[in-house]
PDB file of C-alpha atoms in Angstrom:
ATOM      1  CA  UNK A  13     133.833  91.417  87.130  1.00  0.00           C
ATOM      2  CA  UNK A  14     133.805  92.496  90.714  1.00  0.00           C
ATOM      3  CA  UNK A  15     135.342  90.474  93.585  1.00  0.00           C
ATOM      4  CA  UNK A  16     132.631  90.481  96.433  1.00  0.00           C
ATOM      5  CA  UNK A  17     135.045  88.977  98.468  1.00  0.00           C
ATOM      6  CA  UNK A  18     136.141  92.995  98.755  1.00  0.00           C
ATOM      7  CA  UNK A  19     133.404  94.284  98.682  1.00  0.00           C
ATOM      8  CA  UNK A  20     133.063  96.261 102.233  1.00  0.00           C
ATOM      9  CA  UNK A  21     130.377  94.999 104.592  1.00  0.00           C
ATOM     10  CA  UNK A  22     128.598  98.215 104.725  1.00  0.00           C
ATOM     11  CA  UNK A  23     128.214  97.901 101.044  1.00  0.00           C
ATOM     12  CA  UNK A  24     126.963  93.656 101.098  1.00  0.00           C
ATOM     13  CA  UNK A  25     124.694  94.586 103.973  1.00  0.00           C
ATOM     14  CA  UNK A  26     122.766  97.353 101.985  1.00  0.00           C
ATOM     15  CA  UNK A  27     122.340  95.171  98.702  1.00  0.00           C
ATOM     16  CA  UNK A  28     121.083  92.481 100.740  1.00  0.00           C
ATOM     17  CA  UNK A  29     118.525  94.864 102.413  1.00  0.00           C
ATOM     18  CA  UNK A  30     117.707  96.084  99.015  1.00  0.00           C
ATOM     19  CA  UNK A  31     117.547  92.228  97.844  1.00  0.00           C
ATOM     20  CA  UNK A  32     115.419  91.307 100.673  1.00  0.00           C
ATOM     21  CA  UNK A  33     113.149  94.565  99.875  1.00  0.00           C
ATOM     22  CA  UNK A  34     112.739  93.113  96.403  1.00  0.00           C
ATOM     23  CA  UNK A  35     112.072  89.651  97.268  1.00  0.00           C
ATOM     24  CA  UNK A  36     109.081  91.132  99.358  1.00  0.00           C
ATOM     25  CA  UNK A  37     107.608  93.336  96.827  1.00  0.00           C
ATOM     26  CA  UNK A  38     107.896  90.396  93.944  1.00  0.00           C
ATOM     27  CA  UNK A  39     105.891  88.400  97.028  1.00  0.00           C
ATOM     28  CA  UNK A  40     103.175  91.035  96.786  1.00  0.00           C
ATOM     29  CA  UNK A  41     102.719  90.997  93.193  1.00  0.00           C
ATOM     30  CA  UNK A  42     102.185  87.658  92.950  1.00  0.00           C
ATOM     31  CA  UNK A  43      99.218  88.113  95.577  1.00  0.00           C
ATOM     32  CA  UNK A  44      97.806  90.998  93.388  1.00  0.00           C
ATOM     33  CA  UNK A  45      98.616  88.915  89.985  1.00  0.00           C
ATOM     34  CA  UNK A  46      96.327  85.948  92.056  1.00  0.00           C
ATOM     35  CA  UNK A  47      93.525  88.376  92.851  1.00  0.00           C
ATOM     36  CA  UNK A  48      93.155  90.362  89.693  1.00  0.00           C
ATOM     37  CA  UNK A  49      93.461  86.936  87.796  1.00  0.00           C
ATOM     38  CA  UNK A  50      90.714  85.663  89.619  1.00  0.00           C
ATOM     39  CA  UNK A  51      88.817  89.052  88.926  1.00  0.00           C
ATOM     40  CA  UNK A  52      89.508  88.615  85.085  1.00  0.00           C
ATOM     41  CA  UNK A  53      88.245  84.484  85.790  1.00  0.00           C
ATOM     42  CA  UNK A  54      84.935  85.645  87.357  1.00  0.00           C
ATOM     43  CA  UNK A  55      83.852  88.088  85.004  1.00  0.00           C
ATOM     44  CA  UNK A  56      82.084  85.603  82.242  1.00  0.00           C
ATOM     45  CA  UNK A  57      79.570  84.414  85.781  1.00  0.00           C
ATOM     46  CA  UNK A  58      75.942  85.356  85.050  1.00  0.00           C
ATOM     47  CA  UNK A  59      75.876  87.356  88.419  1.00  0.00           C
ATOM     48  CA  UNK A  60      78.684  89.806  87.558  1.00  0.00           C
ATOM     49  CA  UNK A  61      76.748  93.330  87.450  1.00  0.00           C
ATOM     50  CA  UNK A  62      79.125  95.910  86.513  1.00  0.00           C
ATOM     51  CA  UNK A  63      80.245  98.482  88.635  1.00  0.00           C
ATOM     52  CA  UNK A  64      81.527 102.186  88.266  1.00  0.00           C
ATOM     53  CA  UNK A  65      84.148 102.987  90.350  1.00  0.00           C
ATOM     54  CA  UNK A  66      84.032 105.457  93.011  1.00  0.00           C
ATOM     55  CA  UNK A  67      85.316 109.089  92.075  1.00  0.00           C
ATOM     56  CA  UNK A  68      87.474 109.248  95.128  1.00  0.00           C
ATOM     57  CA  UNK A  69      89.771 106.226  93.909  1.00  0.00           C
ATOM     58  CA  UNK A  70      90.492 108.603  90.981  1.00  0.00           C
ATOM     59  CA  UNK A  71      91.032 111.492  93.300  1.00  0.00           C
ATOM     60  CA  UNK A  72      93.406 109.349  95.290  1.00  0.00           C
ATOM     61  CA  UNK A  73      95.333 108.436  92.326  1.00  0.00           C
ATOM     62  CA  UNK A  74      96.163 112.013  92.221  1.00  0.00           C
ATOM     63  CA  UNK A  75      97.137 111.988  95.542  1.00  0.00           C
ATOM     64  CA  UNK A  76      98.975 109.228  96.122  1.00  0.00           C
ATOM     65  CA  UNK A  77     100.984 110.326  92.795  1.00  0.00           C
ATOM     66  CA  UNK A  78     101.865 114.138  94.681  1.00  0.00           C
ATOM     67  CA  UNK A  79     102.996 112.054  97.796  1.00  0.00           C
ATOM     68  CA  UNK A  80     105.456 110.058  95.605  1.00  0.00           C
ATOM     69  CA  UNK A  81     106.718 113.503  94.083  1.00  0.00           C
ATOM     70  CA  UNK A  82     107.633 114.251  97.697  1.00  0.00           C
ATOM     71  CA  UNK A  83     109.147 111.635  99.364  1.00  0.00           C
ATOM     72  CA  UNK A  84     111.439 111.609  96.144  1.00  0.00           C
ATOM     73  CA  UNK A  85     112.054 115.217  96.379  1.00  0.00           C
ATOM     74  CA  UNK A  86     113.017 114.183 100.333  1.00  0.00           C
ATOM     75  CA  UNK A  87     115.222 111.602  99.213  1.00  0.00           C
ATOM     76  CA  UNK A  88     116.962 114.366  96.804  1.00  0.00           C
ATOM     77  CA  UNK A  89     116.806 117.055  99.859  1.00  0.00           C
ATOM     78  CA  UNK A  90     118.872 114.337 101.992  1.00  0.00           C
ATOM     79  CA  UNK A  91     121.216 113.447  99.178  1.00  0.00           C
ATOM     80  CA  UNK A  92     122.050 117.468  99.244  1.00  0.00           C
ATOM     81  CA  UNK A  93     122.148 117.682 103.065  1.00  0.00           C
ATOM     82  CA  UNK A  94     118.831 119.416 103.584  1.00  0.00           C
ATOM     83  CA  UNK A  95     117.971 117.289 106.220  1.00  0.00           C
ATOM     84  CA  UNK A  96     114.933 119.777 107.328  1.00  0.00           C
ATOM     85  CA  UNK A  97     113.740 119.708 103.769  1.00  0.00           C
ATOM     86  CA  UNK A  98     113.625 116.295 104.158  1.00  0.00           C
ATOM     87  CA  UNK A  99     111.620 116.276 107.378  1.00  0.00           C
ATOM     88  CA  UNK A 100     108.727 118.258 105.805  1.00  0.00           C
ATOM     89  CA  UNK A 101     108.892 116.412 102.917  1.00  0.00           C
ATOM     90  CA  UNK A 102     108.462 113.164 104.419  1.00  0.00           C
ATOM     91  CA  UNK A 103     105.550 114.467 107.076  1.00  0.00           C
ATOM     92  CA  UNK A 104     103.841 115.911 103.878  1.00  0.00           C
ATOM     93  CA  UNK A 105     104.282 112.101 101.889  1.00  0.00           C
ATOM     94  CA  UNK A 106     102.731 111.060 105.594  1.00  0.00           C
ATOM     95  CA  UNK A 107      99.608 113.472 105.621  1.00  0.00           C
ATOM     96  CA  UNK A 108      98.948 112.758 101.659  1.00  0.00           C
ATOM     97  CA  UNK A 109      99.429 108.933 102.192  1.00  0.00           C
ATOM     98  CA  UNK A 110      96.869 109.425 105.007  1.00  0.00           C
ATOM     99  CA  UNK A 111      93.928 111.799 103.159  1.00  0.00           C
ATOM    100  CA  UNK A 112      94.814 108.987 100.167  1.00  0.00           C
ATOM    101  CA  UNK A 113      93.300 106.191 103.276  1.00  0.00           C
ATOM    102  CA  UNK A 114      90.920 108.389 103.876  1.00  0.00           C
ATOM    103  CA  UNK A 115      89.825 108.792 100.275  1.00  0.00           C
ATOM    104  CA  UNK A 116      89.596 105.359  99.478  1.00  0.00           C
ATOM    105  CA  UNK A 117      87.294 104.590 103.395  1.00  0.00           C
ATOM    106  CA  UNK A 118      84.933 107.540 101.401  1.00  0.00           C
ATOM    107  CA  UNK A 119      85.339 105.303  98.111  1.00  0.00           C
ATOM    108  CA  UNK A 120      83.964 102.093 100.091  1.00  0.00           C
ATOM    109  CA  UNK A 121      81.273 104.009 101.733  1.00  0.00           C
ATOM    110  CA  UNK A 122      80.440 105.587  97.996  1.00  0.00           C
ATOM    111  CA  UNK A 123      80.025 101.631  96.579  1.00  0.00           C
ATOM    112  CA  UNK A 124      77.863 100.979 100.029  1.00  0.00           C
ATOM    113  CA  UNK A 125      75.847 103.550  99.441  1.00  0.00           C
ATOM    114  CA  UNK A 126      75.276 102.285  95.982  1.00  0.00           C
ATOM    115  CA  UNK A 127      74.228  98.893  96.950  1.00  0.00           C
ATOM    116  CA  UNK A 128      77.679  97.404  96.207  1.00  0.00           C
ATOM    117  CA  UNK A 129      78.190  94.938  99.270  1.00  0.00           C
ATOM    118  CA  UNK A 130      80.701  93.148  99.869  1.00  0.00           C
ATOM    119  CA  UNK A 131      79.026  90.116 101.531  1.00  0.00           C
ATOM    120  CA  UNK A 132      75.869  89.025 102.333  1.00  0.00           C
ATOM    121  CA  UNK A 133      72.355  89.426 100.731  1.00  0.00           C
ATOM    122  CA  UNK A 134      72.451  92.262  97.947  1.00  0.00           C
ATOM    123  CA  UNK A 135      76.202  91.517  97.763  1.00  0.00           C
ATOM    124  CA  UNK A 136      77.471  90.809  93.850  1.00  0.00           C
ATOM    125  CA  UNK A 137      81.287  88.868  92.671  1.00  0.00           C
ATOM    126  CA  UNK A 138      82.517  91.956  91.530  1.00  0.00           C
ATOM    127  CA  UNK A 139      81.752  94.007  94.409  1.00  0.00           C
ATOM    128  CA  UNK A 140      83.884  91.780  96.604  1.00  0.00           C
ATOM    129  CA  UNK A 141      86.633  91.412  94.163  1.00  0.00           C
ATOM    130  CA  UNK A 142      86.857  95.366  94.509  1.00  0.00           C
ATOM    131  CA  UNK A 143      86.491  95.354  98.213  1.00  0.00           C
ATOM    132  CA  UNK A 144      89.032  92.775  98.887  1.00  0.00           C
ATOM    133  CA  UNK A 145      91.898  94.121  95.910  1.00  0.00           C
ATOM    134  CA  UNK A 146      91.517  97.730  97.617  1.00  0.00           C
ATOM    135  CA  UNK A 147      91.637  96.716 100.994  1.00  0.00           C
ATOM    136  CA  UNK A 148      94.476  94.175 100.672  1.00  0.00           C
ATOM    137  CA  UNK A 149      96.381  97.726  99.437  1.00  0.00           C
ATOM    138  CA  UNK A 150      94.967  99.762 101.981  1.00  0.00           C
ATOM    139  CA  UNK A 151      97.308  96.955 104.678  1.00  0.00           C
ATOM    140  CA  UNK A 152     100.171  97.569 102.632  1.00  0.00           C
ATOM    141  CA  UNK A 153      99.653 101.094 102.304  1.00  0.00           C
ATOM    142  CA  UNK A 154      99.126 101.696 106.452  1.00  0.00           C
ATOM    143  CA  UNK A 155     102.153  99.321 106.383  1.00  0.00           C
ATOM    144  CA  UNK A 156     103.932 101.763 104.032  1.00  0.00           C
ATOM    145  CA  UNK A 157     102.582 104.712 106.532  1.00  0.00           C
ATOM    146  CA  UNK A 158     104.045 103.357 109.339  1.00  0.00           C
ATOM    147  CA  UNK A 159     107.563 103.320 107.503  1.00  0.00           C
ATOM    148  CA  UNK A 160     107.358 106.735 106.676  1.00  0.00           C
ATOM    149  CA  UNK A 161     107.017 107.259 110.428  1.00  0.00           C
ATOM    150  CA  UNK A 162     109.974 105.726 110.882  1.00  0.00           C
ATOM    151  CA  UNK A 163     111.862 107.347 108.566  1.00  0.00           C
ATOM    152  CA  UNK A 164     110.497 110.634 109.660  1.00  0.00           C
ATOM    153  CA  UNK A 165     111.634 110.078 113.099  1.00  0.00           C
ATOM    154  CA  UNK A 166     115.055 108.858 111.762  1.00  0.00           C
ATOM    155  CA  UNK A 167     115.698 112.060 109.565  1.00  0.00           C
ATOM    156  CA  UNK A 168     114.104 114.367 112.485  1.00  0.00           C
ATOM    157  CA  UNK A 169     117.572 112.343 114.604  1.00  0.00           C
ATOM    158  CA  UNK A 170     119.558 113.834 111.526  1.00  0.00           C
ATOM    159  CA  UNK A 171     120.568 109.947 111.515  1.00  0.00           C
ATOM    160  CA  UNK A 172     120.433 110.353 107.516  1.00  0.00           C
ATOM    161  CA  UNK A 173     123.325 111.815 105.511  1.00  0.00           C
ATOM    162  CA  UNK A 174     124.206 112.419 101.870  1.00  0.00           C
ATOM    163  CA  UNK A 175     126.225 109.077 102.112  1.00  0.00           C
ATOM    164  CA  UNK A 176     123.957 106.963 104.651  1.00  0.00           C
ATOM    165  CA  UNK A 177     120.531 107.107 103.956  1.00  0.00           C
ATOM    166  CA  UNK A 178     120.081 103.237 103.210  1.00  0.00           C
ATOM    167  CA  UNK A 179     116.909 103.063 105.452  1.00  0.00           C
ATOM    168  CA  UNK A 180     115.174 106.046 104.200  1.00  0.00           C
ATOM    169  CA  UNK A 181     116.066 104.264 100.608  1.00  0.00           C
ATOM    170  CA  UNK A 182     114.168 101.106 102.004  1.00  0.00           C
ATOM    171  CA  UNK A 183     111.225 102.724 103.100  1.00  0.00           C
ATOM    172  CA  UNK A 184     110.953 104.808  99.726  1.00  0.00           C
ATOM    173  CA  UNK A 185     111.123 102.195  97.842  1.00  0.00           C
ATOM    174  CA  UNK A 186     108.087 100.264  99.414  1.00  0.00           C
ATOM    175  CA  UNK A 187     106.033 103.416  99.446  1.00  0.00           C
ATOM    176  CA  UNK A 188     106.877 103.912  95.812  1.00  0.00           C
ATOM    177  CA  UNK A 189     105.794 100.334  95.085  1.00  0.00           C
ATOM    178  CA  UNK A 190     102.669 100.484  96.901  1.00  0.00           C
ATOM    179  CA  UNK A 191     101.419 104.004  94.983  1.00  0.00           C
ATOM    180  CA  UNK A 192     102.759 102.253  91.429  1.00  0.00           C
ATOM    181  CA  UNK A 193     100.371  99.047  92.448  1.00  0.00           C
ATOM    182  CA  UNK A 194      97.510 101.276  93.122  1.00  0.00           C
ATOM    183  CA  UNK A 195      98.103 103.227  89.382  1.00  0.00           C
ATOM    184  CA  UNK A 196      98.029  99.792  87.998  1.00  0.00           C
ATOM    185  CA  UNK A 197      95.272  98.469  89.930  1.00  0.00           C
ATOM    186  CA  UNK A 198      92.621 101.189  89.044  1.00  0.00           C
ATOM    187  CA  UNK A 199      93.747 100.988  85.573  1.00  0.00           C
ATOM    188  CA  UNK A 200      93.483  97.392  85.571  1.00  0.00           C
ATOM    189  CA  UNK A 201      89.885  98.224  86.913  1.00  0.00           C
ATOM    190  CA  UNK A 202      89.178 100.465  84.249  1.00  0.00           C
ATOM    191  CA  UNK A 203      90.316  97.685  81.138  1.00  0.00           C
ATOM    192  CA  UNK A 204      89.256  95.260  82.913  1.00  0.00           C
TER     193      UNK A 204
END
């Protein structure tokens, strides 16, 4: 059993990073559990109509999966001390997280278009269940976007190394979270 007691500080400071980074993302499931749960709990109203999703939330399944490939392929670049690998990879995990935004702005305007509102007259449950899920990701994906900035910035400072690269960890780990949510949210659209 380990003594934490000797643990260095460098070493309790990163598992309580990671911790917190965990506590955060169980907080955010629980707020996607609560809205798809009260998806699954509206579905037997009489006014649910049916709707087809949009193809560009498929197409930005795809890409938020190839921006994922990268920023792990950065992660592995800084573990072997390519830090400019790691720069490019992270700007391109930036620039695919961003068309992936963009993608899912053409999605809404594809369900407008279509008469799926997501308030007022002409408006329908399950059109604002889908507006609302998507765009509470959309937050935390600009959230993750803005860590990726950071990170880029950081690793453009060469402040990462092989053996310290805690923050760049951090960051991946949210923007692997958020593009895991959104492969479980469209398939929980598509069984649902």
């Amino acid at each position: 059993m380990t003594d934490y007691t000797e643990v260095p500080h460098e070493v309790k400071l990163a598992r309580s990073k990671k911790q917190m980074m965990y506590f955060a993302i169980a907080s955010m499931v629980m707020m996607f559990a609560g809205l798809t749960s009260g998806y699954l709990v509206s579905r037997p109203r009489k006014d649910w109509v049916e709707i087809e999703l949009p193809q560009e939330f498929y197409y930005s399944t795809g890409i938020i999966i190839l921006s994922s490939i990268a920023l792990w392929l950065a992660k592995r670049s800084i573990k072997a001390g390519n830090n400019k690998g790691a720069v490019i990879l992270t700007v391109t995990t930036f620039v695919l997280g961003s068309v992936f935004v963009y993608m899912q702005f053409a999605g809404f305007e594809t369900l407008y278009n279509l008469k799926h509102y997501f308030t007022g007259r002409g408006s329908s449950v399950s059109a604002s269940f889908i507006y609302i899920i998507v765009f509470a990701h959309l937050v935390h994906i600009v959230a993750g976007l803005i860590s990726l900035m950071v990170i880029t910035f950081n690793a453009i400072k060469g402040k990462y190394s092989s053996q310290n690269y805690l923050g760049f960890e951090l960051g991946a780990i949210f923007w692997h979270f958020v593009d895991i949510l959104w492969v479980l949210l469209l398939v929980f659209f598509l069984l649902a």
